[in-house]
Tab-separated table of C-alpha atoms in Angstrom:
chain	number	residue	atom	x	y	z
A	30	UNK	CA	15.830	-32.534	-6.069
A	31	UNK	CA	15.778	-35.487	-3.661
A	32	UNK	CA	12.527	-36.409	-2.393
A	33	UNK	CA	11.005	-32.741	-1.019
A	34	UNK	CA	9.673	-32.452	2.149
A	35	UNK	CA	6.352	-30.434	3.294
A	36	UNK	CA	8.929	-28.673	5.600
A	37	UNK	CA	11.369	-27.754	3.201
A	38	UNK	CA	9.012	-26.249	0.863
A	39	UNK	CA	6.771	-24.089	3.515
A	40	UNK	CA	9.916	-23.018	5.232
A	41	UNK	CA	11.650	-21.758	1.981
A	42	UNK	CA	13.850	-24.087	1.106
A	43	UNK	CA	12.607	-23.497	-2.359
A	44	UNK	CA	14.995	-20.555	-2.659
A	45	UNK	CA	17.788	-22.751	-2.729
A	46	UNK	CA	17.070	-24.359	-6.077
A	47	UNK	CA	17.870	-24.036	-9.185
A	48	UNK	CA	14.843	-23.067	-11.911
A	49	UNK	CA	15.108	-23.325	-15.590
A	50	UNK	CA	13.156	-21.328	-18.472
A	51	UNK	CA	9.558	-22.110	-18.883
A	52	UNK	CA	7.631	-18.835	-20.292
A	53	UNK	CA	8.723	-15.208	-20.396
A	54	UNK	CA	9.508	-14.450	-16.583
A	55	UNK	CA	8.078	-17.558	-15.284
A	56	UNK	CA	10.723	-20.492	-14.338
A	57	UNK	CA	10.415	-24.147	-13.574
A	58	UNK	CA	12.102	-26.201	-11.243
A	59	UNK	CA	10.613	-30.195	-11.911
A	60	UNK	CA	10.055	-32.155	-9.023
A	61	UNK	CA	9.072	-35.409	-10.787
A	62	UNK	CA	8.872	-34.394	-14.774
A	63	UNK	CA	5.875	-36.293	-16.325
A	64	UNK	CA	6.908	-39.957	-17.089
A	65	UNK	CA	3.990	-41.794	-19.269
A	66	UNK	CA	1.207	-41.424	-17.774
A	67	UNK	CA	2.560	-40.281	-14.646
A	68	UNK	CA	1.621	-36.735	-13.443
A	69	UNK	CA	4.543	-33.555	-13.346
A	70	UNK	CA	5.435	-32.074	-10.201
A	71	UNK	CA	7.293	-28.724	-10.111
A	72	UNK	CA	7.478	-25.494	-8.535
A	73	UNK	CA	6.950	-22.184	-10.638
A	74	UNK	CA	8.503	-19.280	-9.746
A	75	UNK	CA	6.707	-15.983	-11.600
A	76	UNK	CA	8.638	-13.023	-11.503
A	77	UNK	CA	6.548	-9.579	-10.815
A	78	UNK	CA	4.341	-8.842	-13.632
A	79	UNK	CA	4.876	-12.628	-14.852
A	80	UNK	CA	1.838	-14.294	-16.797
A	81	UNK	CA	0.684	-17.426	-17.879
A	82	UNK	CA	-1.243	-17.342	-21.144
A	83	UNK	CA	-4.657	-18.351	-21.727
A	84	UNK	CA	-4.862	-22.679	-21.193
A	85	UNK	CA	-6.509	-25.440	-20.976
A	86	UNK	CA	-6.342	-28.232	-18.511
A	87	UNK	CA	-6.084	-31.744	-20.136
A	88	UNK	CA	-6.133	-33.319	-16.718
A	89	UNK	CA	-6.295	-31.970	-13.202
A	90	UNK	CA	-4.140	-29.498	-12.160
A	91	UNK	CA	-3.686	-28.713	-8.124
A	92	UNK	CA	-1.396	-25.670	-6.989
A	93	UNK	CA	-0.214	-24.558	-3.750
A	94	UNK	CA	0.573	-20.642	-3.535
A	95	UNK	CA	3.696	-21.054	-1.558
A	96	UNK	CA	5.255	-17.283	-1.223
A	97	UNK	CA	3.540	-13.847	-2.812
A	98	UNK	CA	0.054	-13.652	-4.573
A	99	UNK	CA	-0.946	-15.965	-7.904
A	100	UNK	CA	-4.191	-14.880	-9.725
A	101	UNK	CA	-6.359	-15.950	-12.551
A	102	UNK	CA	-10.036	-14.416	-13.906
A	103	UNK	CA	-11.469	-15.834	-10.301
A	104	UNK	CA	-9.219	-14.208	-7.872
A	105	UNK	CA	-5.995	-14.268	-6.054
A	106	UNK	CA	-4.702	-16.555	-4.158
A	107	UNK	CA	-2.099	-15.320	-1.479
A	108	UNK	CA	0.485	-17.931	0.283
A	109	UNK	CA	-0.786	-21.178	1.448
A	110	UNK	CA	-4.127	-21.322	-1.181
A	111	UNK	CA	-4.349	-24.402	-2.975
A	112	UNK	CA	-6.414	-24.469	-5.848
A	113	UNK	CA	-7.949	-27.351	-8.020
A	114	UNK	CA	-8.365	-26.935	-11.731
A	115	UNK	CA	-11.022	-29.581	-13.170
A	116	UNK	CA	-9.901	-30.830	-16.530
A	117	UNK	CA	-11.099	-28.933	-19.185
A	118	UNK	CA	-11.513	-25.499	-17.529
A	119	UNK	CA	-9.756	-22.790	-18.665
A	120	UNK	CA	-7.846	-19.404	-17.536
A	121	UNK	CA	-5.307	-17.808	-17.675
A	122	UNK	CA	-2.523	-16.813	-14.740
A	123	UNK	CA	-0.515	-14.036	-13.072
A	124	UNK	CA	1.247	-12.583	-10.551
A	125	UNK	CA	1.427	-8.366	-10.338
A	126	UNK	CA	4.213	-8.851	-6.830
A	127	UNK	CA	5.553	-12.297	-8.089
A	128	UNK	CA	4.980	-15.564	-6.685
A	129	UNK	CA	6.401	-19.453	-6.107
A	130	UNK	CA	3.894	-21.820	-6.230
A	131	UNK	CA	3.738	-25.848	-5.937
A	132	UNK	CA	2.272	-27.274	-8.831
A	133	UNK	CA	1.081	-31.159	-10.350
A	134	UNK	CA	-0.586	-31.444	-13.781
A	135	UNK	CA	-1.900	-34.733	-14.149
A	136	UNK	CA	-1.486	-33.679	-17.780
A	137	UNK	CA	0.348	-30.919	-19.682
A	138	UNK	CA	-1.936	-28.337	-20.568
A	139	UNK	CA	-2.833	-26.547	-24.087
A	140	UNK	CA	-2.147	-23.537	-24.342
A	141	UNK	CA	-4.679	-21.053	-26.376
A	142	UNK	CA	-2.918	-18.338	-27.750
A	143	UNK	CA	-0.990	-20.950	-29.665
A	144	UNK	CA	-4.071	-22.715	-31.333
A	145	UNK	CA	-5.321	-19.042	-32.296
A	146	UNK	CA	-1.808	-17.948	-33.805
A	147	UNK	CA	-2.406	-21.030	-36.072
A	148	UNK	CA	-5.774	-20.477	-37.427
């Protein structure tokens, strides 16, 4: 996507791309992948029932909710919450009606359920 625009995200321009595989139900559409030590930028949609499993941030994570409801062990967040995950914290994600949401990782994160299927 060329450069995006505040506009063209809040006003649903969003719907026009096109998103790629990420995790069961959830799809990514990169913005800016990561590049060195650069952060990634992309938009997630989550399809209803969609989840995210347990993970933990390597770096700081910001999201903006930007259509239906996202929610982790501390709440939901409906349309226009942003949220800040501190590096090293820890949840995991959902969406029971489905959601699109802006995300930036300044790092990929780890997911859990993969160290555990290991040990």
């Amino acid at each position: 996507m060329p450069e995006t625009t505040r506009e063209r995200l809040m006003s649903g321009g969003w719907k026009e791309l096109e998103f790629g595989p990420f995790r069961d139900a959830v799809t990514i559409h990169w913005i800016r992948p990561f590049e060195g030590d650069q952060p990634g930028v992309a938009l997630l949609k989550y399809e209803p029932g969609a989840s995210v499993p347990r993970h933990r941030h390597e770096g700081l994570e910001t999201i903006l909710v930007l259509d239906g409801v996202q929610s982790d062990e501390t709440g939901d967040y409906i349309s226009g919450s942003y949220i800040v995950n501190a590096p090293g914290s820890e949840h995991s994600v959902w969406s029971d009606t489905g959601c699109v949401v802006l995300i930036q990782w300044d790092r990929p994160v780890k997911i859990l359920e993969d160290e555990i299927a290991l040990t």
